[in-house]
mmCIF file of C-alpha atoms in Angstrom:
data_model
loop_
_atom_site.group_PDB
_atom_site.id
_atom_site.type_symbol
_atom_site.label_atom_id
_atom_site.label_comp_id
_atom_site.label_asym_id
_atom_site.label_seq_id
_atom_site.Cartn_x
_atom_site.Cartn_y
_atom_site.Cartn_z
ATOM 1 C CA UNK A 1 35.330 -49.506 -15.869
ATOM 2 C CA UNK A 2 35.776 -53.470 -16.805
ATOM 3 C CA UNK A 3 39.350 -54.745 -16.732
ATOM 4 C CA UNK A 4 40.267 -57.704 -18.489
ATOM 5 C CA UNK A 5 41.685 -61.001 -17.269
ATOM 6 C CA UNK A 6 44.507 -60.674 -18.893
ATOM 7 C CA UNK A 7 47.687 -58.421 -18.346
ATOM 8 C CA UNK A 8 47.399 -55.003 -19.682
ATOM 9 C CA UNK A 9 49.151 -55.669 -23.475
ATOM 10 C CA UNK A 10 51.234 -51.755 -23.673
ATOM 11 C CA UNK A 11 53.094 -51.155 -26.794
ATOM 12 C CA UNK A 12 57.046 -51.418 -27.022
ATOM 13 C CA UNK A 13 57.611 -48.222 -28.230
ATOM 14 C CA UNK A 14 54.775 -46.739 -25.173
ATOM 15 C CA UNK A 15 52.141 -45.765 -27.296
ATOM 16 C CA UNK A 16 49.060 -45.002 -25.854
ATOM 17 C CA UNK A 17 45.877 -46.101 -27.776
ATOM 18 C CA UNK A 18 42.286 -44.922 -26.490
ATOM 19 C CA UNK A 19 39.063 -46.142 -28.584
ATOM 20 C CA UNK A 20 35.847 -44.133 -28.051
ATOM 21 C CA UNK A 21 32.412 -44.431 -29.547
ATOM 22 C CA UNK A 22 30.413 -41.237 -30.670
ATOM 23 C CA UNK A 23 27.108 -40.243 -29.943
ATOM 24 C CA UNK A 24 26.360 -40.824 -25.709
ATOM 25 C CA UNK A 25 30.617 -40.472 -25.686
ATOM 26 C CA UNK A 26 32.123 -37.948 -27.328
ATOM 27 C CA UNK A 27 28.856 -36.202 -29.013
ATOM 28 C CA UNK A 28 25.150 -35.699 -27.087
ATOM 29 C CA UNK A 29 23.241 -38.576 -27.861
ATOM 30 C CA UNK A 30 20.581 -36.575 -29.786
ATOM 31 C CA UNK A 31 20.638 -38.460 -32.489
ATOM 32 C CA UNK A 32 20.603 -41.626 -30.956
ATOM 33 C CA UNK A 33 17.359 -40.525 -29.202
ATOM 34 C CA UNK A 34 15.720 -39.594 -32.788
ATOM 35 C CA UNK A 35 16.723 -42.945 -33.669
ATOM 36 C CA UNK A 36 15.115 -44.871 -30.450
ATOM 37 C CA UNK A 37 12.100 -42.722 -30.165
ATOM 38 C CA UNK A 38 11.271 -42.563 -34.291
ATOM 39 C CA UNK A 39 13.195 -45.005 -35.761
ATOM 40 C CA UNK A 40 15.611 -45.396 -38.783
ATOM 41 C CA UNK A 41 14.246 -43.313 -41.165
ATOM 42 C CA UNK A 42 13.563 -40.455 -38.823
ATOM 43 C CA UNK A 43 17.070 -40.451 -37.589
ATOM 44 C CA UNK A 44 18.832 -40.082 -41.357
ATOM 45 C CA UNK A 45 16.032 -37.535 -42.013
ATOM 46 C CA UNK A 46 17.321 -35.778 -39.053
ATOM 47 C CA UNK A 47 21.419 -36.438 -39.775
ATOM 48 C CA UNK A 48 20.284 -35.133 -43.796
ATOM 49 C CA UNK A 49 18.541 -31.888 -42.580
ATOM 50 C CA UNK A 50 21.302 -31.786 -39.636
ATOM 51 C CA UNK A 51 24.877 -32.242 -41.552
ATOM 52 C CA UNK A 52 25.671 -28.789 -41.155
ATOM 53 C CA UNK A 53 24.373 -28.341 -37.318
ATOM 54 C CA UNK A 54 27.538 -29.454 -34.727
ATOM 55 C CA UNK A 55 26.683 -32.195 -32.432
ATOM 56 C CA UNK A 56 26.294 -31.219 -28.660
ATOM 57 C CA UNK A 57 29.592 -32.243 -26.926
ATOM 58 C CA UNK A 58 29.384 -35.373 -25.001
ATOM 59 C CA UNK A 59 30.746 -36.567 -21.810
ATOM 60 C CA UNK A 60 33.878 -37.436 -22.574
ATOM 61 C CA UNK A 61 35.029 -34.263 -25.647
ATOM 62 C CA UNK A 62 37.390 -32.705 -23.194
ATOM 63 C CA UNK A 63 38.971 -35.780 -22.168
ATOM 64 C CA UNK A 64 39.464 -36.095 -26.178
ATOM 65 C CA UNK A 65 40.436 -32.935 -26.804
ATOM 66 C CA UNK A 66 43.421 -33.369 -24.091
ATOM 67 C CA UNK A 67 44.770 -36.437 -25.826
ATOM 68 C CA UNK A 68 44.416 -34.584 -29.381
ATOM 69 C CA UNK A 69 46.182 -31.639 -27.808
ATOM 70 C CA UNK A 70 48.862 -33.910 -26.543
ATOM 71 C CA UNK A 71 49.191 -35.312 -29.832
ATOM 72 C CA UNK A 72 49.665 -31.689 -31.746
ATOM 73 C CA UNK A 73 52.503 -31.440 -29.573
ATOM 74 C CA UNK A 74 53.966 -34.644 -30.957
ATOM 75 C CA UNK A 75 52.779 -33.385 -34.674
ATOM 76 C CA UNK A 76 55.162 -30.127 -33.791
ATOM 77 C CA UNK A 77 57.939 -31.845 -33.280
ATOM 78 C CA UNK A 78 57.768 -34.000 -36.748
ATOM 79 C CA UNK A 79 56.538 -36.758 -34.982
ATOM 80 C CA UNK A 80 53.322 -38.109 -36.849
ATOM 81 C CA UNK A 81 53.970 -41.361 -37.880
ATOM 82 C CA UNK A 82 55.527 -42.405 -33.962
ATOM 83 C CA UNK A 83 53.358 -40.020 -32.287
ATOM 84 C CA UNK A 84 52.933 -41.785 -28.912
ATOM 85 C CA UNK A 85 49.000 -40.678 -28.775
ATOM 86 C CA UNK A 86 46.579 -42.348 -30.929
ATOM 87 C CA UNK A 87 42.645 -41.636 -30.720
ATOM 88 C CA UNK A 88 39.941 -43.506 -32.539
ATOM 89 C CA UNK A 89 36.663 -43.267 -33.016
ATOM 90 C CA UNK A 90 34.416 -46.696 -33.519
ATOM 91 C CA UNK A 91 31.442 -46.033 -34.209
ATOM 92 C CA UNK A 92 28.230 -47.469 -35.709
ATOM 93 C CA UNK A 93 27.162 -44.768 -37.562
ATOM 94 C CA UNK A 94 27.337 -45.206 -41.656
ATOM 95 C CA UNK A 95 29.358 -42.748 -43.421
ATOM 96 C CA UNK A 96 27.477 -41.740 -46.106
ATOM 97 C CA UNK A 97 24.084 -41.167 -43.733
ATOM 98 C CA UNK A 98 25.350 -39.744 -41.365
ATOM 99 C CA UNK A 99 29.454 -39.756 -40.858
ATOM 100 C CA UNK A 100 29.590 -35.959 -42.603
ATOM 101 C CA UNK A 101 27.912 -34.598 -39.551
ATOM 102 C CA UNK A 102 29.974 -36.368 -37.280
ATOM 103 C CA UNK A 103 33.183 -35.024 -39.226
ATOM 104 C CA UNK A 104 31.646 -31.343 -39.419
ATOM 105 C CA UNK A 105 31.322 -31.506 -36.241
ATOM 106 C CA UNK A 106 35.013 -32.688 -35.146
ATOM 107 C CA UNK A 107 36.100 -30.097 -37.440
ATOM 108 C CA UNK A 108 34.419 -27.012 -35.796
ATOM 109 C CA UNK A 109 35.834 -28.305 -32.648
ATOM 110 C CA UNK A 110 39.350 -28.081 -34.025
ATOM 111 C CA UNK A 111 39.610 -31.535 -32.934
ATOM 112 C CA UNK A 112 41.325 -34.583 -35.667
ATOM 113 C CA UNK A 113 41.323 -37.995 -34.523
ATOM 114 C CA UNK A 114 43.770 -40.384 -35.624
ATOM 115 C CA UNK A 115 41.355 -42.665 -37.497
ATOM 116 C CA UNK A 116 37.689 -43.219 -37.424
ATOM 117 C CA UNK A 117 35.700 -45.645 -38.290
ATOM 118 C CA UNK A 118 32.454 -45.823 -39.302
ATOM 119 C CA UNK A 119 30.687 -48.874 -39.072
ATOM 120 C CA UNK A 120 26.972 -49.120 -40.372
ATOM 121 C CA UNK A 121 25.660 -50.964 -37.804
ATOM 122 C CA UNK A 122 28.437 -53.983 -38.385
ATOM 123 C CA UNK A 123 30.271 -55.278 -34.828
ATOM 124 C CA UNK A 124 32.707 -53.070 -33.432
ATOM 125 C CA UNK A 125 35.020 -56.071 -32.627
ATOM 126 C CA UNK A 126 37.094 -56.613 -35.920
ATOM 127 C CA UNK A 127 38.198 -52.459 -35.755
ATOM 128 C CA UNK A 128 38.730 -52.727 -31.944
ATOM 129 C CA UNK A 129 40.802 -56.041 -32.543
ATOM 130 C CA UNK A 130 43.033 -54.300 -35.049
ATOM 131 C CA UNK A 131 43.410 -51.050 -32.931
ATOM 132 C CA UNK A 132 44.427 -53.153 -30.113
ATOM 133 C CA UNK A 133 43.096 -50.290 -27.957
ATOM 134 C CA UNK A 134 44.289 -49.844 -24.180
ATOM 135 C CA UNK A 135 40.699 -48.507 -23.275
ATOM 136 C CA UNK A 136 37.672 -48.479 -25.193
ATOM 137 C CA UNK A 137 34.810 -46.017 -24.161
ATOM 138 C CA UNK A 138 31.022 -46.703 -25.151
ATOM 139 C CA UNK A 139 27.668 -45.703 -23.559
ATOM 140 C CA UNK A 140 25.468 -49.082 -24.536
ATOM 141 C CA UNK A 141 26.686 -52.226 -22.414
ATOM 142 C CA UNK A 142 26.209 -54.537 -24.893
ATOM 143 C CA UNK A 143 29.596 -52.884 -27.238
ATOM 144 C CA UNK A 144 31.377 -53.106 -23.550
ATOM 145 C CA UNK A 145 30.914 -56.597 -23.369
ATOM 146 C CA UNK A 146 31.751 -57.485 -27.052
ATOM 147 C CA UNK A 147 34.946 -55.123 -26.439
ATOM 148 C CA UNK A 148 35.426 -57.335 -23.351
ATOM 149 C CA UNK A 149 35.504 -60.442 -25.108
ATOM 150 C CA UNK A 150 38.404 -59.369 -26.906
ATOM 151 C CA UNK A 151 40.338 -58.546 -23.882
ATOM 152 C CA UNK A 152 40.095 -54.645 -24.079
ATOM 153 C CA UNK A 153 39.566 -53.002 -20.870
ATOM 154 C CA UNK A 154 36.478 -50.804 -21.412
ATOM 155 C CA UNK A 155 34.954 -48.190 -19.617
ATOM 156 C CA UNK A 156 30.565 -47.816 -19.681
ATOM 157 C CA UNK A 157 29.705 -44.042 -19.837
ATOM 158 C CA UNK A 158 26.684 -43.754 -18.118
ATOM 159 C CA UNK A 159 24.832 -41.188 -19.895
ATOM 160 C CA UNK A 160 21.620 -40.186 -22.099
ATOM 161 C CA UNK A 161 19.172 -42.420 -23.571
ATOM 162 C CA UNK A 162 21.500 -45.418 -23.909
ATOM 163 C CA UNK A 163 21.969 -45.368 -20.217
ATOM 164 C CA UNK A 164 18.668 -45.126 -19.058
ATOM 165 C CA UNK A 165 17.519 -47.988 -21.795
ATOM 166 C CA UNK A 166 20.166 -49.828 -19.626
ATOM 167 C CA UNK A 167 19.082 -49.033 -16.305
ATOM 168 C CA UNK A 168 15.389 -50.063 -17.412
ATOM 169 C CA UNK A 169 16.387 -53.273 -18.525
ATOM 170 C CA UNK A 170 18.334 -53.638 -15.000
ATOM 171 C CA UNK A 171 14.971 -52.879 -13.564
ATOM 172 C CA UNK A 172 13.165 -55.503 -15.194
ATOM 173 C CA UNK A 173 15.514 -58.063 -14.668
ATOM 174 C CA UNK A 174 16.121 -58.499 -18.700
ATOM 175 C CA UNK A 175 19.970 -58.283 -18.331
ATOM 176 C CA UNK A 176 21.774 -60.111 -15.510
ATOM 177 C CA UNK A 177 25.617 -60.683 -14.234
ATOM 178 C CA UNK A 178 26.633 -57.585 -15.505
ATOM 179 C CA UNK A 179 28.369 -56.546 -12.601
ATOM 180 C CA UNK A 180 27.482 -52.753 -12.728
ATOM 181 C CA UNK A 181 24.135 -52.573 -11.587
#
């Protein structure tokens, strides 16, 4: 987890805002490794013939599905617009390629997010500067850092493909002063 340098910014009214990327996060990151391994057009080929197939739950989908389930409780009481809870998902997946799947799969999980955003490769900073979020989760170190920049604590999910591209790159010395080696 990287804290920022500044204080910790919480809402007045207390709400809680948590920002999490998708595939390596809350979904597998088999997609990202058709992507890495084959390239772009493998990977919509494989979202295309895919859109109806869930995702494989990531590392952090019950950690989600806690803050969803705290936020149905909210919902229950009438409370949708001031629910205290908000999730989002920022991701860099496009939404016409291969957003349906990622939806689909949400939806067979019984899980709705607040708002999502899908991103097509674009930064992740202007979304994450509006969100404002109180913790950001991602799985590649270079989104952390961007995320950082803006003064959003972030946490680096160490897991799948995008983890050990990291570690590799530790290895050979291409990425330096990260401070989680």
């Amino acid at each position: 987890m990287f804290p920022n340098d500044e204080e910790n910014r919480w809402s007045e009214d207390g709400e809680l805002r948590v920002a999490f990327d998708g595939d390596g996060v809350l979904f597998s990151d088999e997609s990202e490794i058709v992507f890495k391994k084959k390239g772009l057009e493998a990977y919509i080929k494989n979202e295309n013939d895919s859109e109806d197939i869930p995702l494989g739950e990531g590392p952090l989908r019950c950690f989600l599905e806690a803050l969803v389930n705290m936020e149905k409780k909210f919902h229950a009481k009438g409370l949708y617009r001031n629910c205290p809870v908000q999730t989002f998902l920022v991701t860099s997946r496009d939404p016409v390629i291969s957003g349906t799947r990622v939806l689909k799969t949400l939806k067979s999980w019984g899980l709705e997010l607040t708002q999502a955003f899908f991103l097509s490769g674009r930064p992740k900073g202007p979304p994450l500067s509006m969100i404002q979020p109180h913790i950001f989760f991602d799985d590649q170190k270079p989104h952390i850092d961007g995320a950082l920049k803006l003064g959003v604590i972030s946490a680096h999910v160490a897991y799948g493909i995008g983890y050990e591209t990291y570690k590799g790159a530790c290895k050979e010395g291409v990425l330096t002063n990260l401070g989680d080696k």
